[in-house]
């Protein structure tokens, strides 16, 4: 006898089936008339049959339909059983199926087991003498209180029915999960004579449920908690006001390992790096992977003194090189540390602080860095900023911009850096806003422009198509004399204006739109190109920008980060690119870090990109080496 099962929806679409169905019955098409009949028969438990031609021989195929309904009783799908032999009586079939899939227990008015169905005896391997024992002797001790409460409610209130999940001990001593549905039977005096308990073995479902919980809370590659679990854990400690140190960890050379070897090598490295960190963790520490190469550790009951020793242990564990197959990989790590509640009282703030501390650690070349309270730092920055330029504490880094069409170098962006003798590396995110408020931004910008023009002018002897991009503060859009200073700098450094790009943020431009449009037009008349930075984060529109002297849009990194995983971000980016092209604007994507992002942006016809995928920001000497190596590798490919 040939038999198969398929699940179909109300439109006849196959939702699932076993291998016998696909092998022997898949070519059978359920027409609309038959589908209506199956749905009707499923609701009434009937059997139908129809003829089909199979291997040039006419045969009857018998079909049995069973309804699958949701909790409200609405039909969701039907289970169709195909056979080449007639079914036996439907009522007998249903009874047998029930006996095979459900276990039945009957409890006395005193709560003792008086009956165990044969199916339960078979699966649980229990004999009839079990009936003389109390139900609770077979239930896991942790589940007894809940089951007692449920049954007590039935016996005390004559509640119609109740459901409970609990673990049942088999004769071998192991436990299986049971979904138990209890219903009282009352006599003519409205007294409980018996309680019927129908139980289903849901062990496999529970295992799947546990696996789903694990997938929800743990990273599949490293088997440590993921971002969701970390945020839940950290938020709980914050709500309970339990102090902790938050360590933001960055492993070196992840991109290099993936590019130089394979992504399998990168996965191996991450697993081994996590293992080394775990060797120095204490039982109460919480270690999680919150992104591709982003990791955090939550440490309890620590201060800066004890943290120093622990950070040194983490760093020391990376002294020994990693060995992947026949390759030897030397890598280190950087750590940014902040404290709750001293440094911040919410998770977003703490993560930003730890990330900022991590940035300082990487910039200074030191393995770890403690976040400095913002109030003290701000006061020192305000006091020291005017002297920083005189004391030669500022320097420039450059990040290349690459054409996605042929991977040639379009230009470089000049990025200002400040190394303070006591505070160490200070992010532009901290001091630029202060410089704008105290009016020192004019001197800083003209210094950056002059230094960058002088440097890139030298590079252009070997890289004649290289363009220079410099960030323009929106505060300078109110300084009419700025255009004159730009002209003087270009004349002094002999830098061609048509190779200079001045970038201004979208929000900054819209806040100074009247004077800004006038100044940008003057700059454009000189031959300078104007770009809108961080596009998509402000409140302008492409229709409005078409009336401004702008030739390049830089899509903000927040849209690029999840472009391959988030369909909304991908749609936004694709729309910006195509609308920009219709307005004769070029487009550059910021924050590109992965190969799949590059591939998708190429398909979207994006012109340029910059980000860690190509290179991080580099000091002048290293940037020159990078340019030469990039050109050599590009020439080698051709």
Coordinates of C-alpha atoms in Angstrom, one line a residue:
X1 CA 0.0 0.0 0.0
X2 CA 1.3 3.4 -1.0
X3 CA 0.6 6.3 1.4
X4 CA 1.7 10.0 1.6
X5 CA 0.8 13.1 3.5
X6 CA 0.7 16.8 2.3
X7 CA -0.4 20.0 3.9
X8 CA -2.1 22.5 1.6
X9 CA -3.7 25.9 2.2
X10 CA -7.2 27.0 1.2
X11 CA -5.9 27.9 -2.3
X12 CA -4.4 24.6 -3.0
X13 CA -0.8 25.7 -2.4
X14 CA 1.4 22.9 -0.9
X15 CA 2.8 24.1 2.5
X16 CA 4.7 20.9 3.2
X17 CA 4.7 17.2 2.4
X18 CA 6.7 14.0 3.1
X19 CA 9.1 12.4 0.6
X20 CA 6.4 9.8 -0.5
X21 CA 4.2 12.5 -1.6
X22 CA 6.8 14.2 -3.8
X23 CA 7.9 10.8 -5.2
X24 CA 4.5 9.3 -6.1
X25 CA 1.7 12.0 -5.9
X26 CA 3.2 15.4 -6.5
X27 CA 2.0 15.5 -10.1
X28 CA -1.6 15.3 -8.9
X29 CA -3.2 18.7 -9.1
X30 CA -6.0 19.6 -6.7
X31 CA -8.5 21.6 -8.8
X32 CA -10.8 24.2 -7.3
X33 CA -13.9 21.9 -7.2
X34 CA -12.0 19.2 -5.4
X35 CA -10.4 21.7 -3.1
X36 CA -13.8 22.9 -2.0
X37 CA -14.8 19.3 -1.4
X38 CA -11.7 18.6 0.6
X39 CA -12.3 21.6 2.8
X40 CA -15.9 20.6 3.4
X41 CA -15.0 17.0 4.1
X42 CA -12.1 18.0 6.4
X43 CA -14.7 19.9 8.6
X44 CA -17.0 16.9 8.6
X45 CA -14.4 14.0 8.8
X46 CA -15.4 12.4 5.5
X47 CA -13.4 10.4 2.9
X48 CA -13.4 11.1 -0.8
X49 CA -11.8 9.5 -3.8
X50 CA -11.1 10.4 -7.4
X51 CA -9.6 8.7 -10.5
X52 CA -6.2 9.4 -12.1
X53 CA -4.0 7.9 -14.8
X54 CA -0.8 6.4 -13.5
X55 CA 1.6 4.7 -15.8
X56 CA -1.1 4.2 -18.5
X57 CA -3.2 2.3 -16.0
X58 CA -6.4 3.7 -14.5
X59 CA -6.3 3.5 -10.7
X60 CA -8.3 4.9 -7.8
X61 CA -6.5 7.3 -5.5
X62 CA -8.2 7.7 -2.1
X63 CA -7.9 11.0 -0.2
X64 CA -8.6 11.7 3.5
X65 CA -8.7 15.3 4.7
X66 CA -8.2 16.7 8.2
X67 CA -8.7 20.3 9.2
X68 CA -6.0 22.4 10.9
X69 CA -7.6 25.3 12.8
X70 CA -6.2 28.1 15.0
X71 CA -7.3 28.8 18.5
X72 CA -10.3 30.8 17.3
X73 CA -11.5 27.8 15.3
X74 CA -10.7 29.4 11.9
X75 CA -9.4 27.0 9.2
X76 CA -5.7 27.6 8.5
X77 CA -4.9 24.5 6.3
X78 CA -5.9 21.0 5.6
X79 CA -3.9 17.8 6.0
X80 CA -4.5 15.5 3.0
X81 CA -3.5 11.8 3.1
X82 CA -3.1 10.1 -0.2
X83 CA -3.5 6.3 -0.5
X84 CA -3.9 3.7 -3.3
X85 CA -6.1 1.6 -1.1
X86 CA -9.4 2.5 0.7
X87 CA -9.4 3.9 4.2
X88 CA -11.1 2.1 7.1
X89 CA -13.9 3.7 8.9
X90 CA -13.1 7.3 9.8
X91 CA -14.2 7.1 13.4
X92 CA -12.0 4.1 14.1
X93 CA -9.1 5.8 12.3
X94 CA -9.5 8.9 14.4
X95 CA -9.7 6.9 17.6
X96 CA -6.5 4.9 16.8
X97 CA -4.7 8.1 15.9
X98 CA -5.8 9.7 19.2
X99 CA -4.6 6.7 21.1
X100 CA -1.3 6.7 19.4
X101 CA -0.6 10.5 19.8
X102 CA -2.2 11.2 23.2
X103 CA -1.9 9.7 26.7
X104 CA -5.0 9.5 28.8
X105 CA -5.0 9.5 32.6
X106 CA -8.1 9.3 34.9
X107 CA -7.8 10.7 38.4
X108 CA -10.1 9.8 41.2
X109 CA -11.9 12.4 43.4
X110 CA -9.0 12.1 45.7
X111 CA -6.4 12.8 43.0
X112 CA -5.1 9.2 42.6
X113 CA -4.5 7.7 39.2
X114 CA -7.2 5.2 38.4
X115 CA -6.5 4.6 34.7
X116 CA -3.6 4.9 32.4
X117 CA -4.2 4.4 28.6
X118 CA -2.3 1.7 26.8
X119 CA -0.5 4.3 24.7
X120 CA 0.9 5.9 27.9
X121 CA 1.8 2.6 29.3
X122 CA 3.7 1.8 26.1
X123 CA 5.6 5.1 25.9
X124 CA 6.2 5.6 29.6
X125 CA 6.8 1.8 30.2
X126 CA 4.5 1.8 33.2
X127 CA 2.3 -1.1 34.4
X128 CA -1.2 -1.1 35.8
X129 CA 0.1 -0.9 39.4
X130 CA 1.0 2.7 38.6
X131 CA -2.7 3.4 39.1
X132 CA -2.2 3.1 42.9
X133 CA 0.3 5.8 43.1
X134 CA -0.2 9.5 43.2
X135 CA 0.2 11.5 40.1
X136 CA 2.9 13.7 41.6
X137 CA 5.3 10.8 42.2
X138 CA 6.0 10.8 38.4
X139 CA 6.4 14.6 38.0
X140 CA 9.6 16.5 38.1
X141 CA 10.0 18.1 41.5
X142 CA 10.4 21.6 40.0
X143 CA 7.0 21.3 38.2
X144 CA 5.0 19.9 41.1
X145 CA 3.9 23.2 42.7
X146 CA 2.4 24.5 39.4
X147 CA 0.6 21.2 38.7
X148 CA -0.7 21.1 42.3
X149 CA -2.0 24.6 41.9
X150 CA -3.8 23.8 38.7
X151 CA -5.4 20.6 40.0
X152 CA -6.3 22.2 43.3
X153 CA -8.1 24.9 41.3
X154 CA -10.1 22.2 39.5
X155 CA -11.0 20.3 42.6
X156 CA -11.8 23.4 44.6
X157 CA -13.7 25.5 42.0
X158 CA -14.9 22.8 39.6
X159 CA -13.2 24.8 36.8
X160 CA -14.2 23.4 33.5
X161 CA -10.6 22.8 32.3
X162 CA -7.0 23.7 32.7
X163 CA -3.7 23.2 30.8
X164 CA -0.2 22.8 32.2
X165 CA 3.2 21.8 30.8
X166 CA 5.4 19.6 33.1
X167 CA 8.1 17.0 32.9
X168 CA 7.1 13.3 33.4
X169 CA 9.6 10.7 34.5
X170 CA 9.8 7.5 32.5
X171 CA 10.8 4.1 33.9
X172 CA 14.4 4.7 32.7
X173 CA 14.7 7.7 34.9
X174 CA 14.8 10.4 32.3
X175 CA 12.1 13.1 31.8
X176 CA 9.9 13.9 28.9
X177 CA 7.9 17.1 28.5
X178 CA 4.1 16.6 28.5
X179 CA 1.3 19.1 27.7
X180 CA -1.4 18.1 30.1
X181 CA -5.1 19.1 29.6
X182 CA -7.3 18.4 32.6
X183 CA -11.1 18.4 32.7
X184 CA -13.4 17.4 35.6
X185 CA -16.4 15.0 35.3
X186 CA -19.2 15.9 37.6
X187 CA -22.0 13.6 38.9
X188 CA -25.7 14.5 39.4
X189 CA -24.8 16.2 42.7
X190 CA -22.4 18.5 41.0
X191 CA -19.5 16.7 42.7
X192 CA -16.2 15.7 41.0
X193 CA -16.2 12.0 40.4
X194 CA -13.2 11.9 38.1
X195 CA -10.7 14.2 36.4
X196 CA -9.7 13.3 32.8
X197 CA -6.1 14.3 31.9
X198 CA -5.1 14.1 28.3
X199 CA -1.4 14.5 27.8
X200 CA 0.8 14.9 24.7
X201 CA 4.5 14.3 24.5
X202 CA 5.9 17.7 23.4
X203 CA 9.6 16.9 24.1
X204 CA 10.6 17.5 20.5
X205 CA 8.8 20.7 20.5
X206 CA 10.5 21.8 23.7
X207 CA 13.8 20.9 22.3
X208 CA 13.0 23.1 19.2
X209 CA 11.8 25.8 21.5
X210 CA 15.1 25.7 23.5
X211 CA 17.0 25.8 20.3
X212 CA 15.1 28.9 19.2
X213 CA 15.8 30.5 22.5
X214 CA 19.4 29.7 22.1
X215 CA 19.4 31.2 18.6
X216 CA 17.7 34.3 19.9
X217 CA 20.2 34.8 22.7
X218 CA 23.5 33.4 21.5
X219 CA 25.9 34.0 18.6
X220 CA 26.0 31.0 16.3
X221 CA 29.7 31.3 15.5
X222 CA 31.2 31.8 18.9
X223 CA 28.4 30.4 21.2
X224 CA 28.6 33.5 23.4
X225 CA 25.6 35.8 24.1
X226 CA 24.6 38.1 21.2
X227 CA 23.5 41.7 21.2
X228 CA 19.9 41.0 22.2
X229 CA 21.0 39.0 25.3
X230 CA 23.7 41.6 26.2
X231 CA 21.2 44.6 26.0
X232 CA 18.7 42.7 28.1
X233 CA 21.4 41.7 30.7
X234 CA 22.9 45.2 30.8
X235 CA 19.6 46.9 31.0
X236 CA 18.6 44.7 33.9
X237 CA 21.7 45.7 35.9
X238 CA 21.1 49.4 35.1
X239 CA 17.5 49.2 36.3
X240 CA 18.7 47.4 39.5
X241 CA 21.5 50.0 39.9
X242 CA 24.2 47.3 40.1
X243 CA 27.6 48.9 39.2
X244 CA 29.7 47.4 36.4
X245 CA 32.5 48.2 34.0
X246 CA 31.7 48.0 30.3
X247 CA 34.6 47.0 28.0
X248 CA 34.3 47.5 24.3
X249 CA 36.7 45.2 22.5
X250 CA 38.1 45.3 18.9
X251 CA 40.3 42.6 17.5
X252 CA 43.0 43.7 15.1
X253 CA 43.4 42.6 11.5
X254 CA 39.9 41.0 11.0
X255 CA 39.5 42.6 7.5
X256 CA 43.1 41.7 6.6
X257 CA 42.6 38.1 7.6
X258 CA 39.4 37.8 5.6
X259 CA 41.1 39.4 2.6
X260 CA 44.5 37.7 2.8
X261 CA 43.1 34.2 3.5
X262 CA 39.4 33.3 3.6
X263 CA 36.3 34.1 5.6
X264 CA 36.8 30.6 7.1
X265 CA 40.1 31.9 8.4
X266 CA 38.4 34.9 9.8
X267 CA 35.8 32.7 11.6
X268 CA 38.5 30.6 13.0
X269 CA 40.4 33.7 14.3
X270 CA 37.2 35.0 16.0
X271 CA 36.5 31.7 17.7
X272 CA 40.1 31.4 18.9
X273 CA 40.2 35.0 20.0
X274 CA 37.0 34.5 22.0
X275 CA 38.5 31.3 23.6
X276 CA 41.6 33.3 24.7
X277 CA 39.4 36.0 26.3
X278 CA 37.3 33.4 28.1
X279 CA 40.4 31.9 29.7
X280 CA 40.7 35.2 31.7
X281 CA 37.0 35.6 32.6
X282 CA 35.6 35.0 36.0
X283 CA 32.3 33.2 36.6
X284 CA 30.2 36.3 37.0
X285 CA 31.6 38.1 34.0
X286 CA 29.4 38.6 30.9
X287 CA 31.0 38.3 27.4
X288 CA 29.0 39.0 24.3
X289 CA 29.3 39.5 20.5
X290 CA 27.2 42.5 19.5
X291 CA 28.3 42.8 15.9
X292 CA 30.5 41.3 13.2
X293 CA 33.8 42.2 14.9
X294 CA 32.3 44.0 18.0
X295 CA 32.6 42.4 21.4
X296 CA 31.8 43.6 24.9
X297 CA 32.5 42.4 28.4
X298 CA 30.6 43.3 31.5
X299 CA 32.7 43.1 34.7
X300 CA 31.3 43.3 38.2
X301 CA 32.6 44.9 41.4
X302 CA 35.7 46.4 39.8
X303 CA 37.5 49.8 39.9
X304 CA 40.2 51.3 37.7
X305 CA 42.9 49.8 39.9
X306 CA 41.7 46.2 39.5
X307 CA 40.7 46.8 35.9
X308 CA 44.3 47.6 34.9
X309 CA 45.5 44.1 36.0
X310 CA 42.5 42.5 34.1
X311 CA 43.1 44.5 31.0
X312 CA 46.8 43.4 31.0
X313 CA 45.7 39.8 31.2
X314 CA 43.5 40.2 28.2
X315 CA 46.3 41.9 26.2
X316 CA 48.8 39.3 27.3
X317 CA 46.6 36.5 25.9
X318 CA 47.2 37.8 22.4
X319 CA 51.0 37.9 22.5
X320 CA 51.1 34.3 21.2
X321 CA 50.4 34.3 17.5
X322 CA 47.4 32.5 16.0
X323 CA 48.0 29.5 13.8
X324 CA 45.6 28.8 11.0
X325 CA 46.6 25.7 9.0
X326 CA 50.2 26.5 7.8
X327 CA 49.8 30.2 8.4
X328 CA 51.0 32.2 11.4
X329 CA 48.9 35.3 12.2
X330 CA 50.0 37.9 14.7
X331 CA 47.1 40.0 16.1
X332 CA 46.3 42.1 19.1
X333 CA 43.2 43.8 20.6
X334 CA 42.1 47.2 21.8
X335 CA 39.7 47.9 24.7
X336 CA 37.7 50.9 25.6
X337 CA 36.4 51.0 29.2
X338 CA 33.6 53.0 30.9
X339 CA 31.9 52.6 34.3
X340 CA 28.2 52.5 35.4
X341 CA 27.0 54.6 37.0
X342 CA 30.0 57.0 37.3
X343 CA 30.3 57.7 33.6
X344 CA 26.7 57.2 32.4
X345 CA 23.3 56.0 33.5
X346 CA 21.9 54.6 30.3
X347 CA 23.1 51.9 27.9
X348 CA 23.3 54.0 24.8
X349 CA 25.5 56.5 26.6
X350 CA 27.7 53.8 28.0
X351 CA 28.2 52.2 24.6
X352 CA 29.1 55.5 23.0
X353 CA 31.6 56.2 25.8
X354 CA 33.2 52.8 25.6
X355 CA 33.4 53.1 21.8
X356 CA 35.0 56.5 22.2
X357 CA 37.5 55.1 24.7
X358 CA 38.2 52.3 22.2
X359 CA 38.9 54.9 19.5
X360 CA 41.4 56.6 21.8
X361 CA 43.1 53.3 22.6
X362 CA 43.5 52.6 18.9
X363 CA 44.6 56.1 18.0
X364 CA 47.3 56.1 20.7
X365 CA 48.4 52.6 19.9
X366 CA 47.8 51.5 23.5
X367 CA 45.8 48.4 24.2
X368 CA 43.2 49.9 26.5
X369 CA 41.8 53.3 27.5
X370 CA 39.5 54.5 30.2
X371 CA 36.8 56.9 29.3
X372 CA 37.2 60.3 30.9
X373 CA 34.1 61.9 32.4
X374 CA 32.8 64.3 29.8
X375 CA 32.5 67.3 32.1
X376 CA 36.2 67.3 33.0
X377 CA 37.3 66.6 29.5
X378 CA 35.2 69.4 28.1
X379 CA 36.6 71.9 30.5
X380 CA 40.2 70.9 29.6
X381 CA 39.4 70.9 25.9
X382 CA 37.9 74.4 26.1
X383 CA 41.0 75.7 27.9
X384 CA 43.6 73.9 25.8
X385 CA 42.1 74.3 22.3
X386 CA 43.4 77.8 21.5
X387 CA 46.9 76.6 22.4
X388 CA 46.8 73.3 20.5
X389 CA 47.5 75.0 17.2
X390 CA 50.5 77.0 18.5
X391 CA 51.9 73.9 20.2
X392 CA 51.7 71.8 17.1
X393 CA 49.3 69.3 18.7
X394 CA 47.1 69.0 15.6
X395 CA 48.0 66.8 12.6
X396 CA 46.1 65.4 9.6
X397 CA 45.1 62.0 8.5
X398 CA 43.7 61.0 5.1
X399 CA 41.2 58.5 4.0
X400 CA 41.1 57.5 0.4
X401 CA 38.0 57.6 -1.8
X402 CA 37.7 54.9 -4.4
X403 CA 35.8 54.7 -7.7
X404 CA 33.5 51.7 -7.7
X405 CA 33.6 51.5 -11.4
X406 CA 37.3 50.6 -11.8
X407 CA 38.7 50.8 -8.2
X408 CA 40.9 53.8 -9.1
X409 CA 41.6 56.4 -6.5
X410 CA 39.3 59.4 -6.9
X411 CA 40.8 61.4 -4.0
X412 CA 41.4 61.7 -0.3
X413 CA 39.5 63.3 2.6
X414 CA 41.6 65.3 5.1
X415 CA 40.7 64.5 8.7
X416 CA 41.9 66.5 11.6
X417 CA 43.4 64.8 14.7
X418 CA 44.5 66.2 18.1
X419 CA 46.9 64.5 20.5
X420 CA 46.8 66.1 23.9
X421 CA 49.8 65.6 26.2
X422 CA 47.5 64.4 29.1
X423 CA 44.2 63.6 27.6
X424 CA 45.7 61.7 24.7
X425 CA 43.8 61.4 21.4
X426 CA 40.8 63.7 21.3
X427 CA 38.1 62.9 18.8
X428 CA 37.0 65.7 16.4
X429 CA 33.5 64.9 17.6
X430 CA 34.5 66.5 20.9
X431 CA 36.6 69.5 19.9
X432 CA 35.0 70.7 16.7
X433 CA 31.7 71.6 18.3
X434 CA 33.6 73.5 21.0
X435 CA 35.7 75.3 18.3
X436 CA 32.5 76.3 16.5
X437 CA 31.0 77.8 19.7
X438 CA 34.1 79.8 20.7
X439 CA 34.8 81.0 17.2
X440 CA 38.1 79.1 16.8
X441 CA 36.7 77.0 13.9
X442 CA 37.8 79.6 11.4
X443 CA 41.5 79.3 12.3
X444 CA 41.3 75.5 12.5
X445 CA 39.7 75.2 9.1
X446 CA 42.1 77.5 7.3
X447 CA 45.0 75.6 8.9
X448 CA 43.6 72.3 7.7
X449 CA 43.0 73.6 4.3
X450 CA 46.5 75.0 3.9
X451 CA 48.2 71.9 5.3
X452 CA 46.1 69.5 3.2
X453 CA 46.6 71.5 0.0
X454 CA 50.4 71.6 0.5
X455 CA 50.5 67.9 1.2
X456 CA 48.2 66.7 -1.6
X457 CA 50.0 69.1 -4.1
X458 CA 53.2 67.0 -3.5
X459 CA 51.3 63.8 -4.0
X460 CA 49.8 65.0 -7.3
X461 CA 53.2 64.9 -9.0
X462 CA 52.8 61.1 -8.9
X463 CA 49.0 61.0 -8.7
X464 CA 47.8 63.8 -11.0
X465 CA 44.1 63.0 -10.8
X466 CA 44.0 63.0 -7.0
X467 CA 41.3 65.2 -5.5
X468 CA 41.3 66.7 -2.0
X469 CA 38.2 66.9 0.2
X470 CA 38.1 69.1 3.3
X471 CA 35.2 69.4 5.8
X472 CA 33.5 72.8 6.0
X473 CA 31.8 73.8 9.2
X474 CA 28.4 75.3 8.7
X475 CA 29.5 78.2 11.0
X476 CA 31.8 79.4 8.2
X477 CA 28.8 79.9 5.9
X478 CA 28.2 83.1 7.8
X479 CA 31.8 84.3 7.3
X480 CA 31.8 86.2 4.0
X481 CA 35.6 86.7 4.2
X482 CA 36.0 82.9 4.1
X483 CA 36.0 82.8 0.3
X484 CA 38.8 85.3 0.1
X485 CA 40.9 83.2 2.5
X486 CA 40.3 80.1 0.4
X487 CA 41.5 82.0 -2.7
X488 CA 44.6 83.1 -0.9
X489 CA 45.4 79.5 0.3
X490 CA 44.9 78.1 -3.2
X491 CA 47.2 80.8 -4.7
X492 CA 49.8 80.3 -1.9
X493 CA 50.0 76.5 -2.3
X494 CA 49.4 76.5 -6.0
X495 CA 46.7 74.0 -5.6
X496 CA 44.3 73.7 -8.6
X497 CA 40.7 74.7 -7.4
X498 CA 39.0 72.2 -9.6
X499 CA 40.7 69.4 -7.6
X500 CA 39.4 70.7 -4.2
X501 CA 36.1 69.4 -2.7
X502 CA 34.6 71.2 0.3
X503 CA 32.2 69.0 2.2
X504 CA 29.4 70.4 4.4
X505 CA 26.8 68.4 6.3
X506 CA 23.2 68.3 5.1
X507 CA 21.8 69.6 8.4
X508 CA 24.5 72.3 8.6
X509 CA 23.7 73.6 5.1
X510 CA 20.0 73.7 5.7
X511 CA 20.4 75.7 8.9
X512 CA 22.4 78.4 7.1
X513 CA 20.7 78.1 3.7
X514 CA 20.5 81.8 2.7
X515 CA 24.1 82.9 3.3
X516 CA 25.4 79.4 2.6
X517 CA 24.0 79.3 -0.9
X518 CA 25.7 82.6 -1.7
X519 CA 29.1 81.5 -0.3
X520 CA 28.9 78.1 -2.0
X521 CA 28.1 79.7 -5.3
X522 CA 31.2 81.9 -5.0
X523 CA 33.3 78.8 -4.3
X524 CA 31.8 77.0 -7.2
X525 CA 32.6 80.0 -9.5
X526 CA 36.2 79.6 -8.5
X527 CA 36.1 76.0 -9.7
X528 CA 35.8 74.3 -6.3
X529 CA 33.4 71.3 -6.0
X530 CA 30.8 71.3 -3.2
X531 CA 29.6 68.0 -1.6
X532 CA 26.9 67.4 0.9
X533 CA 28.1 65.2 3.7
X534 CA 26.0 62.7 5.8
X535 CA 23.2 62.9 3.3
X536 CA 19.9 61.3 4.5
X537 CA 20.3 62.4 8.2
X538 CA 19.0 65.9 7.7
X539 CA 15.7 67.3 6.5
X540 CA 16.4 68.5 3.0
X541 CA 15.2 66.9 -0.2
X542 CA 16.9 66.3 -3.5
X543 CA 14.3 68.5 -5.2
X544 CA 15.6 71.4 -3.0
X545 CA 19.3 70.5 -3.4
X546 CA 19.0 70.8 -7.2
X547 CA 18.9 74.6 -6.8
X548 CA 22.1 74.6 -4.8
X549 CA 25.7 74.6 -6.2
X550 CA 26.3 71.0 -5.3
X551 CA 27.8 68.2 -7.4
X552 CA 28.3 65.3 -5.0
X553 CA 26.2 63.6 -2.4
X554 CA 27.8 61.5 0.4
X555 CA 25.3 58.9 1.7
X556 CA 25.5 58.7 5.5
X557 CA 27.1 55.5 6.9
X558 CA 24.0 54.7 9.0
X559 CA 22.3 53.7 5.8
X560 CA 25.2 51.7 4.4
X561 CA 25.9 49.7 7.6
X562 CA 22.9 47.3 7.2
X563 CA 22.3 47.8 3.5
X564 CA 22.7 44.1 2.7
X565 CA 20.5 42.9 5.6
X566 CA 17.9 45.7 5.8
X567 CA 15.7 46.0 2.7
X568 CA 14.5 49.5 3.8
X569 CA 18.0 50.8 4.0
X570 CA 18.8 49.3 0.6
X571 CA 15.7 50.9 -0.9
X572 CA 16.6 54.3 0.5
X573 CA 20.2 54.1 -0.8
X574 CA 19.0 52.9 -4.2
X575 CA 16.4 55.7 -4.4
X576 CA 19.0 58.4 -3.4
X577 CA 21.4 57.2 -6.0
X578 CA 19.0 57.1 -8.9
X579 CA 17.4 60.4 -8.0
X580 CA 20.8 62.0 -7.7
X581 CA 21.8 60.7 -11.1
X582 CA 18.7 62.2 -12.6
X583 CA 19.9 65.6 -11.2
X584 CA 23.4 65.1 -12.6
X585 CA 24.9 64.6 -9.1
X586 CA 27.6 62.0 -8.3
X587 CA 27.1 59.8 -5.2
X588 CA 29.6 58.5 -2.7
X589 CA 28.8 55.9 0.0
X590 CA 30.4 56.4 3.4
X591 CA 31.4 53.7 6.0
X592 CA 31.8 50.8 3.5
X593 CA 33.4 47.9 5.4
X594 CA 32.5 44.7 3.6
X595 CA 32.7 43.1 0.2
X596 CA 29.0 42.5 0.0
X597 CA 28.3 46.2 0.5
X598 CA 30.7 47.0 -2.3
X599 CA 29.0 44.5 -4.7
X600 CA 25.5 45.9 -3.9
X601 CA 26.6 49.5 -4.3
X602 CA 28.1 48.6 -7.7
X603 CA 24.8 47.1 -8.8
X604 CA 23.1 50.3 -7.7
X605 CA 25.5 52.3 -9.9
X606 CA 27.0 54.2 -7.0
X607 CA 30.0 56.3 -8.2
X608 CA 32.4 56.3 -5.2
X609 CA 32.9 54.8 -1.7
X610 CA 35.2 55.2 1.3
X611 CA 35.5 53.2 4.5
X612 CA 37.5 50.6 6.3
X613 CA 37.0 48.1 3.4
X614 CA 39.5 50.2 1.4
X615 CA 41.5 51.8 4.2
X616 CA 41.1 53.6 7.6
X617 CA 42.3 57.1 7.9
X618 CA 46.1 57.2 7.7
X619 CA 48.8 59.7 8.4
X620 CA 50.5 61.2 5.4
X621 CA 53.5 58.8 5.1
X622 CA 51.3 55.7 5.4
X623 CA 48.7 57.1 3.1
X624 CA 51.4 57.6 0.4
X625 CA 52.5 54.0 0.8
X626 CA 48.9 52.9 0.5
X627 CA 48.4 54.9 -2.7
X628 CA 51.5 53.4 -4.3
X629 CA 50.5 49.8 -3.2
X630 CA 47.0 50.3 -4.5
X631 CA 48.2 51.4 -7.9
X632 CA 50.7 48.6 -8.1
X633 CA 48.0 46.0 -7.3
X634 CA 45.6 47.6 -9.7
X635 CA 48.2 47.5 -12.5
X636 CA 49.1 43.9 -11.7
X637 CA 45.4 42.9 -12.2
X638 CA 45.5 44.4 -15.7

